[in-house]
Coordinates of C-alpha atoms and ligand atoms in Angstrom, one line a residue:
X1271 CA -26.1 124.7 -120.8
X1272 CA -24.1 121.5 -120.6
X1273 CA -26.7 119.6 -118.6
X1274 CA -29.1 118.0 -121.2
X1275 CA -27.0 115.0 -121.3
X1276 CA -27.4 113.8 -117.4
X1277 CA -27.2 110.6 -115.2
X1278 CA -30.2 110.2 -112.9
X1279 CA -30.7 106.9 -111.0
X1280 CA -27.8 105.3 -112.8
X1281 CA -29.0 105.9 -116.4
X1282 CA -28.5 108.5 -119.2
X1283 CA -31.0 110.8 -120.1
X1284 CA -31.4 113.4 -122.9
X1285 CA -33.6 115.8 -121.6
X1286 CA -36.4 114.3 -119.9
X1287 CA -36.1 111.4 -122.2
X1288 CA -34.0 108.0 -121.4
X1289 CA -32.1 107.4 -124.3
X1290 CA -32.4 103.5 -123.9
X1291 CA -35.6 104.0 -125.1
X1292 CA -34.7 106.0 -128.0
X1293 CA -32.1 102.9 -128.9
X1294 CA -34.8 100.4 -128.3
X1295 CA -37.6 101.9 -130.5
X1296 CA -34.8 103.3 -133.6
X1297 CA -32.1 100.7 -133.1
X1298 CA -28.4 101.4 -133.0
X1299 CA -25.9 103.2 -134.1
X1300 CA -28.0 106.6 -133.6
X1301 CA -27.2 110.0 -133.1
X1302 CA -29.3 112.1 -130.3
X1303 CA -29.8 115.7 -130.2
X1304 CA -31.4 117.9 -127.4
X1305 CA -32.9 120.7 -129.2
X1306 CA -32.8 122.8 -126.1
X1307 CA -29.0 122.7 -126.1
X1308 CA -28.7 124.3 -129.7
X1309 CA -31.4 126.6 -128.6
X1310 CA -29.4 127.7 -125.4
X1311 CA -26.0 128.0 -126.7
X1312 CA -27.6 130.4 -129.3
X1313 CA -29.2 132.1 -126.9
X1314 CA -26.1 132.8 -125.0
X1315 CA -24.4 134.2 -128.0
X1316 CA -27.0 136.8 -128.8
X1317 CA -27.1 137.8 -125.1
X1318 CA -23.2 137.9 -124.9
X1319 CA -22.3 139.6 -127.8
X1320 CA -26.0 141.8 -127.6
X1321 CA -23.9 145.1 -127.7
X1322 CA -22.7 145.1 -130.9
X1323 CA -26.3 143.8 -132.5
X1324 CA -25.1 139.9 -133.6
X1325 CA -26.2 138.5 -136.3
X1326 CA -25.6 134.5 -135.4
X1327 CA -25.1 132.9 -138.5
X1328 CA -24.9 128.7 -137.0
X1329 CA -22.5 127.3 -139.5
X1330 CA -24.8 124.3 -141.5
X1331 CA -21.5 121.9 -141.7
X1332 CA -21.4 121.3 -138.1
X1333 CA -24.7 119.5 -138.3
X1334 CA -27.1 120.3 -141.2
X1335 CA -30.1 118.1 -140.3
X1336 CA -33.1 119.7 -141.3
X1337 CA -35.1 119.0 -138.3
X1338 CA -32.4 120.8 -136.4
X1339 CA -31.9 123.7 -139.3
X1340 CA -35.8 124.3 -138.4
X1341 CA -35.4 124.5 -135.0
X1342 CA -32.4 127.2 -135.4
X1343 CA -34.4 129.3 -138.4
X1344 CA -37.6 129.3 -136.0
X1345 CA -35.2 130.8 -133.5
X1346 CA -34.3 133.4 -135.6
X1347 CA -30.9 132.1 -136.3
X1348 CA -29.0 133.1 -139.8
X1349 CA -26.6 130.3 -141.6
X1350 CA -23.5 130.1 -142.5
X1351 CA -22.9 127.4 -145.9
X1352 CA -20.2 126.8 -147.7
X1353 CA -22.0 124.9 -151.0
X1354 CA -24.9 125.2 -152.9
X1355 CA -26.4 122.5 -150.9
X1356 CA -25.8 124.1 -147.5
X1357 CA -27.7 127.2 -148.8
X1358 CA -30.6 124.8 -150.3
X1359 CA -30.8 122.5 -147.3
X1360 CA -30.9 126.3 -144.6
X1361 CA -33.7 127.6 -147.4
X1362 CA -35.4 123.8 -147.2
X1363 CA -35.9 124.4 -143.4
X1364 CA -37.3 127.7 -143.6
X1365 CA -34.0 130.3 -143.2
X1366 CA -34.5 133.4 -144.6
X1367 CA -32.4 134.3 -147.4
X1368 CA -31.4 137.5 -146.3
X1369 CA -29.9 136.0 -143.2
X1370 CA -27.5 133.4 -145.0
X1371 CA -23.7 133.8 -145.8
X1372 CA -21.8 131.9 -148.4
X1373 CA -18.4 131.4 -147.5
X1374 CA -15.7 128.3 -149.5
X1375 CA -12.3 129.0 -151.2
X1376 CA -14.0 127.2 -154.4
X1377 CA -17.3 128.4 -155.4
X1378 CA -18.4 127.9 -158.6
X1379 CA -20.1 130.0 -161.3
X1380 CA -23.3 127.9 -160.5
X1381 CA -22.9 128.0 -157.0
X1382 CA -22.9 131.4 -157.2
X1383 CA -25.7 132.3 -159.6
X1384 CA -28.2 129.8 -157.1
X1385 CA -27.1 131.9 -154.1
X1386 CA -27.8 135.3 -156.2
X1387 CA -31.1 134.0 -157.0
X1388 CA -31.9 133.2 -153.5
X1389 CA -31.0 136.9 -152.2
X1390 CA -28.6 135.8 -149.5
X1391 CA -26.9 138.4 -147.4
X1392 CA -23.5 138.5 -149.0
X1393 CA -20.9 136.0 -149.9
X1394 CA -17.6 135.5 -148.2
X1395 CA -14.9 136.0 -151.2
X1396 CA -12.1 134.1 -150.9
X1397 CA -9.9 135.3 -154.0
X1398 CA -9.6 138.0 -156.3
X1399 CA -10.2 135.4 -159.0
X1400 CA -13.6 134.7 -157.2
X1401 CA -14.4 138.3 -157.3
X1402 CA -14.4 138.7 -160.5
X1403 CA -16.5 135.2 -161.1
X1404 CA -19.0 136.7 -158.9
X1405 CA -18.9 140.0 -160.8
X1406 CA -19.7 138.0 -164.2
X1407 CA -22.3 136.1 -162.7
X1408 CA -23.7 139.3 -161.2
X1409 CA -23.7 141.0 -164.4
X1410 CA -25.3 138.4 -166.2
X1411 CA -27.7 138.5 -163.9
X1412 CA -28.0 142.5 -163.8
X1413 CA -27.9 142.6 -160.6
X1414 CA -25.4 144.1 -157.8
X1415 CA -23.7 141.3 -155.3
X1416 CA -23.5 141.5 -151.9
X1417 CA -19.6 140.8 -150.6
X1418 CA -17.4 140.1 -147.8
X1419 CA -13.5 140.2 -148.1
X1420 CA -12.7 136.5 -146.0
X1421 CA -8.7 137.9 -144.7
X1422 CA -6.6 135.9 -143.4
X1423 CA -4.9 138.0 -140.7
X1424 CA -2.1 135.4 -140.0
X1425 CA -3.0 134.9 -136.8
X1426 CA -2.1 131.2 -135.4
X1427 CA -5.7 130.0 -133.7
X1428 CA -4.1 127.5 -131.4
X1429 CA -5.2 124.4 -132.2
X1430 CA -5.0 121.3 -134.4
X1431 CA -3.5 121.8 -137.6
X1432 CA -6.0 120.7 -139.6
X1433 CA -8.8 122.8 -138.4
X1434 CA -6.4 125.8 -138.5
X1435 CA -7.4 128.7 -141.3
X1436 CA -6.4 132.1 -140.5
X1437 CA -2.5 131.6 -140.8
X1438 CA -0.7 132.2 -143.9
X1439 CA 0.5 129.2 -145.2
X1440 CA -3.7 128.0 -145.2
X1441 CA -5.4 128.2 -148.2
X1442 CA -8.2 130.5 -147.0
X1443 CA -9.2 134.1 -147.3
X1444 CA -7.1 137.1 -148.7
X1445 CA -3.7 138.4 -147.6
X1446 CA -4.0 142.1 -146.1
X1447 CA -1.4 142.7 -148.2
X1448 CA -3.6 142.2 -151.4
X1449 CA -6.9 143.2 -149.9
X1450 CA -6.5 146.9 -150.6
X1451 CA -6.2 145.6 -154.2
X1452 CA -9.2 143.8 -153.5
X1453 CA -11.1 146.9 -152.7
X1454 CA -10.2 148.8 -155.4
X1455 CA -11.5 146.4 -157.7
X1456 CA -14.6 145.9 -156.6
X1457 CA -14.8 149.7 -156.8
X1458 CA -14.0 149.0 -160.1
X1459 CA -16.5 146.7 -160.9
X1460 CA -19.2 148.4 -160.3
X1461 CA -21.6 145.6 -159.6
X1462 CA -20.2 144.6 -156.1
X1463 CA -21.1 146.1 -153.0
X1464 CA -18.9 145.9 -150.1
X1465 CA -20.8 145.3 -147.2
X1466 CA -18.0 143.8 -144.6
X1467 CA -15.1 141.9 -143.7
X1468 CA -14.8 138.6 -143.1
X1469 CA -12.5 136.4 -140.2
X1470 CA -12.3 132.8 -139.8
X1471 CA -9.5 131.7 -138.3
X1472 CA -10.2 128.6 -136.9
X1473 CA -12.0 125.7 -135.1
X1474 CA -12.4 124.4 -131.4
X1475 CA -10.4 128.1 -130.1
X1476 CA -9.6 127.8 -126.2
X1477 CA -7.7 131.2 -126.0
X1478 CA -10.2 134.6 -126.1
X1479 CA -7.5 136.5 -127.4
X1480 CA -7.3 134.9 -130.7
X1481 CA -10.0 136.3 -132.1
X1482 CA -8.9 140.1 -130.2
X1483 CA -5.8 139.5 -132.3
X1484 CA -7.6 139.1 -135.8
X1485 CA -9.6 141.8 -135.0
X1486 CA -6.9 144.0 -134.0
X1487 CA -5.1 143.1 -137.2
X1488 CA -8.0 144.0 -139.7
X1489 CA -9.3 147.1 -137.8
X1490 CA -6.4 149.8 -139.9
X1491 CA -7.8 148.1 -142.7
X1492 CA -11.4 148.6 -141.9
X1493 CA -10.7 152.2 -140.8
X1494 CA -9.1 153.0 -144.6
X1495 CA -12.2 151.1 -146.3
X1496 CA -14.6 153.4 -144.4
X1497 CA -12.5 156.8 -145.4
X1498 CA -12.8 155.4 -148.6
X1499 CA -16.2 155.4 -148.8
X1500 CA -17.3 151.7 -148.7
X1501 CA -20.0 151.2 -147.2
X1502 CA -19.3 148.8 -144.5
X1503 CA -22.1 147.1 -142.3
X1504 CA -20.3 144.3 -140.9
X1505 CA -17.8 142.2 -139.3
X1506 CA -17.4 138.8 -139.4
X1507 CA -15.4 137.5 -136.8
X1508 CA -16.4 133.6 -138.5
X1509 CA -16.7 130.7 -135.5
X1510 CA -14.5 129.4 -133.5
X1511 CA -15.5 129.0 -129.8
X1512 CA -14.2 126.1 -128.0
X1513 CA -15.8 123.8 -125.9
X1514 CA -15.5 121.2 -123.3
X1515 CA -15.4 117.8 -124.2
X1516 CA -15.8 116.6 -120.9
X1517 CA -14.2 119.4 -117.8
X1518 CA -12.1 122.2 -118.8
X1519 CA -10.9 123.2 -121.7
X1520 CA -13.9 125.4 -123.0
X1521 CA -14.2 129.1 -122.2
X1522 CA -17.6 130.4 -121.4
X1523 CA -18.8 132.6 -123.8
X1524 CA -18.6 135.4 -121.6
X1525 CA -14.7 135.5 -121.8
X1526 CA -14.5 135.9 -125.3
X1527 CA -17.1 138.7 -125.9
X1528 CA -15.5 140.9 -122.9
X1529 CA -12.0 140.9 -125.8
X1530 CA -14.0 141.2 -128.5
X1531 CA -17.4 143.2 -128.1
X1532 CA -15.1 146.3 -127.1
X1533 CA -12.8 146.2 -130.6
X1534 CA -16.1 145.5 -132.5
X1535 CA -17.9 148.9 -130.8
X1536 CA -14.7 150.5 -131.8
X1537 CA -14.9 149.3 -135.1
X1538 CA -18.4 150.6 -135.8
X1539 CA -19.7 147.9 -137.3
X1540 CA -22.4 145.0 -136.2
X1541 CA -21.5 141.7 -135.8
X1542 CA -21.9 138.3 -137.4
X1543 CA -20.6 135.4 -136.0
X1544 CA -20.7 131.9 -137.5
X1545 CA -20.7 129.2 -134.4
X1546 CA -21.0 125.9 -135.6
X1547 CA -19.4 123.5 -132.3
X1548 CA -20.1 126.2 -129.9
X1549 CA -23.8 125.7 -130.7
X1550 CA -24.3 121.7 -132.1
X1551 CA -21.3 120.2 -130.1
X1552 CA -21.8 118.9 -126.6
X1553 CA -26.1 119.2 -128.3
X1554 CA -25.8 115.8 -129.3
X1555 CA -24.3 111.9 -128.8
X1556 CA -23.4 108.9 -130.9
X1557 CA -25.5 105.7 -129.2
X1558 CA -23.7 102.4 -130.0
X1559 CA -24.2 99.1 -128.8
X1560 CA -21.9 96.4 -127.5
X1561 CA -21.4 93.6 -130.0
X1562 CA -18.6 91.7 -129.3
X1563 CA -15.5 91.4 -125.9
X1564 CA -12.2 90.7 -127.0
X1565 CA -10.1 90.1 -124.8
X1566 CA -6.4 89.9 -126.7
X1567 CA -2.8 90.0 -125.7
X1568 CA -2.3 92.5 -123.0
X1569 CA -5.3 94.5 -123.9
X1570 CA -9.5 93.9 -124.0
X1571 CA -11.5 95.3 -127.6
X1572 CA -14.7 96.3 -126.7
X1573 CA -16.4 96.0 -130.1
X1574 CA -19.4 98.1 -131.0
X1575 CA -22.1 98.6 -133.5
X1576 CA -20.8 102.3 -134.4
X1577 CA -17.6 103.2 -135.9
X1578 CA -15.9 105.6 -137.9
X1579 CA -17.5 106.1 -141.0
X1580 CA -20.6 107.0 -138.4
X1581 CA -18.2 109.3 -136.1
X1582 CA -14.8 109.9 -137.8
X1583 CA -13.2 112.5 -135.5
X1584 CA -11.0 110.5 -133.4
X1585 CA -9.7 108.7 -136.2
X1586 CA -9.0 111.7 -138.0
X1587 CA -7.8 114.1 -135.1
X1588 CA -7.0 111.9 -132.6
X1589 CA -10.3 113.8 -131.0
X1590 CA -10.7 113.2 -127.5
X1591 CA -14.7 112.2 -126.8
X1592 CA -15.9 110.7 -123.7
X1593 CA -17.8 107.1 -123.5
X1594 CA -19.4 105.9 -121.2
X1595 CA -22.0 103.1 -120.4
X1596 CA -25.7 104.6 -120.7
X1597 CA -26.4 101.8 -118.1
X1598 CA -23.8 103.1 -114.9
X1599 CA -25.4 102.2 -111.3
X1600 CA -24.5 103.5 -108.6
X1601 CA -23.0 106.8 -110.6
X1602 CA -24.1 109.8 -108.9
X1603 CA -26.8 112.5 -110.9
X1604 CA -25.5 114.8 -112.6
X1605 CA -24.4 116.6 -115.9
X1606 CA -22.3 114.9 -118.0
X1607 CA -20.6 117.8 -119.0
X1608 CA -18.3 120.4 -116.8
X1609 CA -17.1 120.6 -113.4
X1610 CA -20.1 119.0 -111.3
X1611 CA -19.5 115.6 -113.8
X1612 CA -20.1 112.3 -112.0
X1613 CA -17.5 110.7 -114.1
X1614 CA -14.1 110.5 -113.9
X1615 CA -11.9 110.4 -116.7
X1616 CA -10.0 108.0 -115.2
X1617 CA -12.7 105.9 -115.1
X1618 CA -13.7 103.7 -112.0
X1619 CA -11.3 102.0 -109.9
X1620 CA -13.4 98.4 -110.7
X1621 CA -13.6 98.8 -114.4
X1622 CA -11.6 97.5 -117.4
X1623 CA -8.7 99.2 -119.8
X1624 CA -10.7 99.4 -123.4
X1625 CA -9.5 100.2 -127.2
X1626 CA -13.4 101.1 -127.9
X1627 CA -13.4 100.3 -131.3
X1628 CA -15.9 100.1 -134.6
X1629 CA -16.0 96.5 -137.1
X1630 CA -14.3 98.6 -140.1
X1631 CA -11.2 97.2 -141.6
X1632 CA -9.2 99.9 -140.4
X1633 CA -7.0 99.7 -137.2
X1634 CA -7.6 104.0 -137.5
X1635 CA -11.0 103.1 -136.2
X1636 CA -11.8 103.7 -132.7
X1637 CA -13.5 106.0 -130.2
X1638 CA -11.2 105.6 -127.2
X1639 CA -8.1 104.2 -126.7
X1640 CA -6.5 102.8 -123.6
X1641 CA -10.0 103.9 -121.9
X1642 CA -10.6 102.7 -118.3
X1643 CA -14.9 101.7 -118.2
X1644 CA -17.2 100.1 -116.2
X1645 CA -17.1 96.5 -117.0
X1646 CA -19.2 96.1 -120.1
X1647 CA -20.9 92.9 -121.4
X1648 CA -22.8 92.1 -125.3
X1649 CA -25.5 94.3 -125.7
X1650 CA -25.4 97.4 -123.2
X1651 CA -25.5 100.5 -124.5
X1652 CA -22.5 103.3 -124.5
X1653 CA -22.8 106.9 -125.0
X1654 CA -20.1 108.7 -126.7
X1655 CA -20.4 112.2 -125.7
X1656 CA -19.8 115.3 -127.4
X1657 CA -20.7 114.3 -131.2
X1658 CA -23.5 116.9 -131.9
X1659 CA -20.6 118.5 -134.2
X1660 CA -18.8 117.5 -137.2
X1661 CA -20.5 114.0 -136.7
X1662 CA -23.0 113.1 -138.8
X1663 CA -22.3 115.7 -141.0
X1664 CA -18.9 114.0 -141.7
X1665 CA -20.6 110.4 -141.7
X1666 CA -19.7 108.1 -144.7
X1667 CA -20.9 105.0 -146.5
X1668 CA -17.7 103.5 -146.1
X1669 CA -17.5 99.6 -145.7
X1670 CA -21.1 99.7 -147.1
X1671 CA -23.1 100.7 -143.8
X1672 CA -25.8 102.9 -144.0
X1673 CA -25.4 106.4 -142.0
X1674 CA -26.8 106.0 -138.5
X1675 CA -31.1 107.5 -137.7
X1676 CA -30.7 110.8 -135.8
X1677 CA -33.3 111.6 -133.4
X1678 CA -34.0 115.4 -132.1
X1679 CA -35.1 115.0 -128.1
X1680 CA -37.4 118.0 -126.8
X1681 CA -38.1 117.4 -122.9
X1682 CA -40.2 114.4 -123.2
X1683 CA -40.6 114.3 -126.6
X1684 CA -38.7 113.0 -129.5
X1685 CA -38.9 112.2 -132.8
X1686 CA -36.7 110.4 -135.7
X1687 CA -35.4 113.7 -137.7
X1688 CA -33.6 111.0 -140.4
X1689 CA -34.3 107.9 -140.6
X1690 CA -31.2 104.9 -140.6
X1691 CA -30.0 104.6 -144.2
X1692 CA -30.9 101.4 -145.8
X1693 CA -28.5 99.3 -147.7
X1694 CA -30.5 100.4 -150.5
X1695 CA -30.4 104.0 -150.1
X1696 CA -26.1 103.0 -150.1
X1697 CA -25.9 101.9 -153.2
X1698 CA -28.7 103.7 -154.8
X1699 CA -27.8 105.3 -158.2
X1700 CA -24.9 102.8 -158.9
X1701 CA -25.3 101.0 -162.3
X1702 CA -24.3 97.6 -163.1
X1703 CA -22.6 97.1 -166.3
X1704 CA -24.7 95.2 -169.1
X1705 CA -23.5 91.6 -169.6
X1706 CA -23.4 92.2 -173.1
X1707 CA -21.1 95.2 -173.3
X1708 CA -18.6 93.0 -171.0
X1709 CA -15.6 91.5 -173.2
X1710 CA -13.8 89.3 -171.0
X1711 CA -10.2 89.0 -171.9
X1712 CA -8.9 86.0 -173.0
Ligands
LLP2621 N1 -17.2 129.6 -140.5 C1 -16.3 129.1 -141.5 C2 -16.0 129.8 -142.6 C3 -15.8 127.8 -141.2 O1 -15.0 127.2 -142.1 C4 -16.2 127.0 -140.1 C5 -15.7 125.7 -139.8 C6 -17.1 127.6 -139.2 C7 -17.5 128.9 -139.4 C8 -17.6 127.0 -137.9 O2 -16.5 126.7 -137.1 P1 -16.8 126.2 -135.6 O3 -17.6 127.3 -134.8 O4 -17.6 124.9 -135.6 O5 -15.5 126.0 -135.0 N2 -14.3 118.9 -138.9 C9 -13.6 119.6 -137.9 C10 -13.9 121.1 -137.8 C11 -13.8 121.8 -139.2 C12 -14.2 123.2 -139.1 C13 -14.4 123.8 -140.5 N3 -14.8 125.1 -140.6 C14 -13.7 118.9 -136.5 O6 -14.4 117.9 -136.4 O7 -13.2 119.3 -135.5

């Protein structure tokens, strides 16, 4: 699961590939995938959850890159998007309509007229306000659209604030008190169909019986839909599953179907489940290069080629990733990842205290902080682990640098699945203004 990132003879490799030579043919910054990881961690989900018939639906913002969108689709994977250009990039790379879900607390009226066009399987409403949009856009249309109610059950997910959803005081999904309102208009309506209920209450969740509580909290609800006649298919439970960024804190997946498969069989209903970390996390890494020691003060800079408009989570979330040197001799094989990891957080007893930091002109930007590494010199190569997710999807132009190439590994092949961005492609589509309409003030 966790072992296509692995040391062997003092050197990382993705798969059967060293990732120097990814970094020496496509340059640096660069993201890497393993394709079997995705693969796996989907597998896993379909086998764990197989009782109650899952429908995965891999969430596109985790990592949208087509190359890996194809690889998911071929699978037999469904998506989960939250903007018309999610649901265009999962249909770009070969998803079947019918297996994509369209959740977002702001959908617009031509959002949702594309995704009616496309056929997708339902949409994830937010708002009665967004109800009644779709209903319009439906009508105009003549045709019936699929939903999902998105509740929010209150439930606190356990984990950093901003990637919390399914409390009260966020702005997503429908209060249980107002669903049954909900319900009745869509009865109403006429041109909605009710096909499920949707959960989502949050990101990177280490504790199984989160999601047992949102379940538990919608199931009176779901019980009164179905005496009511709505004819209910589905359950969302959204995504969700932690992971490890380096030992510990994930659960397998195992743990988390044993609370939830039984309230799902309960329930009646089949299963959709939109995983975005759980599947794309620990699947890739950010490859950066060295450029610059700085020794200052009471502390050493180690200055490198990536920063955070390529990787923004620890600026943002103070998100923990492990670094280390792609180049490590002497390190023992082994997985990166989990318990049988040859490094040690605390890094080795030779090495040197780093702030691992980008060239923006931000202090916010860094990867590590305070980080104990292997001595490293101008030029060598360091990994940081654990950036399959919410990386490059989050990327930005910012400081005018191109995004970083992102390369898909399959045993001992690989291949560029998006090239670097040039400064070109940065500022393509900005205009500037004609000399003569400038009037310069006197
Ligand atoms: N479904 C919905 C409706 C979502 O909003 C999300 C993520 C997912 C599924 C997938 O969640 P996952 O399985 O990946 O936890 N940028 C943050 C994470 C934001 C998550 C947003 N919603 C980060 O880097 O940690």
């Amino acid at each position: 699961m966790n072992e296509e990132f692995h040391y062997k003879g003092g050197e990382l490799f993705c798969e059967n590939v060293p990732v120097k030579q990814i970094a020496a043919k496509v340059g640096t910054p660069v993201y890497v995938y393993s394709q079997n990881h995705f693969l796996s961690q989907h597998a896993a989900i379909k086998q764990a959850f197989a009782e109650v018939e899952p429908l995965v639906c891999y969430s596109v913002k985790s990592n949208g890159n087509l190359g890996i969108l194809r690889a998911m689709a071929l699978a037999g994977s469904g998506f989960d998007a939250v903007s018309k250009g999610e649901v265009y990039r999962a249909l770009r790379a070969g998803a079947e309509p019918g297996k994509i879900v369209f959740a977002g607390v702001g959908k617009t009226p031509d959002e949702i007229d594309y995704a009616l066009e496309q056929g997708i399987l339902m949409f994830n409403v937010e708002s009665e306000a967004e109800l009644e949009a779709i209903s319009r856009v439906a009508a105009k249309r003549k045709t019936e659209a699929p939903v999902a109610l998105r509740i929010n059950p209150d439930v606190d997910p356990k984990t950093h604030k901003y990637i919390s959803t399914g409390k009260r005081e966020n702005k997503f999904g429908i209060d249980l008190a107002r669903a049954e309102a909900c319900a009745k208009r869509i009865k109403e309506l006429k041109n909605l169909r009710l096909r499920g209920l949707h959960l989502h209450i949050g990101s990177q969740i280490t504790y199984a019986d989160r999601h047992a509580e949102a379940i538990d909290k919608v199931s009176g609800f779901i019980k009164q839909l179905k005496q009511q006649d709505f004819p209910l298919e589905f359950i969302n439970v959204g995504g969700g599953f932690g992971i490890s960024y380096h030992v510990g804190e994930g659960l397998p997946i195992a743990d988390f179907a044993a609370q939830m498969v039984p309230r799902i069989k309960a329930l009646g209903l089949k299963m959709i489940s939109e995983p975005g970390r759980f599947i794309s996390g620990n699947g890739g890494i950010l490859l950066t290069q060295v450029v610059y020691n700085k020794p200052s003060g009471d502390k050493d800079f180690l200055i490198v080629d990536g920063a955070m408009n390529d990787l923004l989570r620890p600026s943002i979330y103070q998100a923990f990733h492990l670094a280390w040197p792609v180049k490590s001799p002497g390190l023992a094989d082994g997985p990166v990842l989990g318990e049988n990891s040859p490094i040690k957080e605390e890094g080795p007893d030779d090495g040197v205290t780093y702030d691992v930091v980008g060239p923006i002109c931000e202090s916010g930007d860094y990867f590590a902080l305070g980080r104990k590494l292997p001595k490293m010199a101008e030029g060598e190569l360091l990994a940081i682990f654990s950036s399959g997710a919410y990386g490059m999807s989050m990327a930005s132009n910012y400081n005018t640098r191109g995004r970083p190439a992102e390369v898909i590994v399959d045993g001992d092949q690989y291949w560029v699945a998006r090239e670097r961005e040039t400064i070109e492609d940065v500022i393509r589509g900005e205009r500037l203004t004609p000399r003569e309409s400038f009037k310069a003030k006197a």
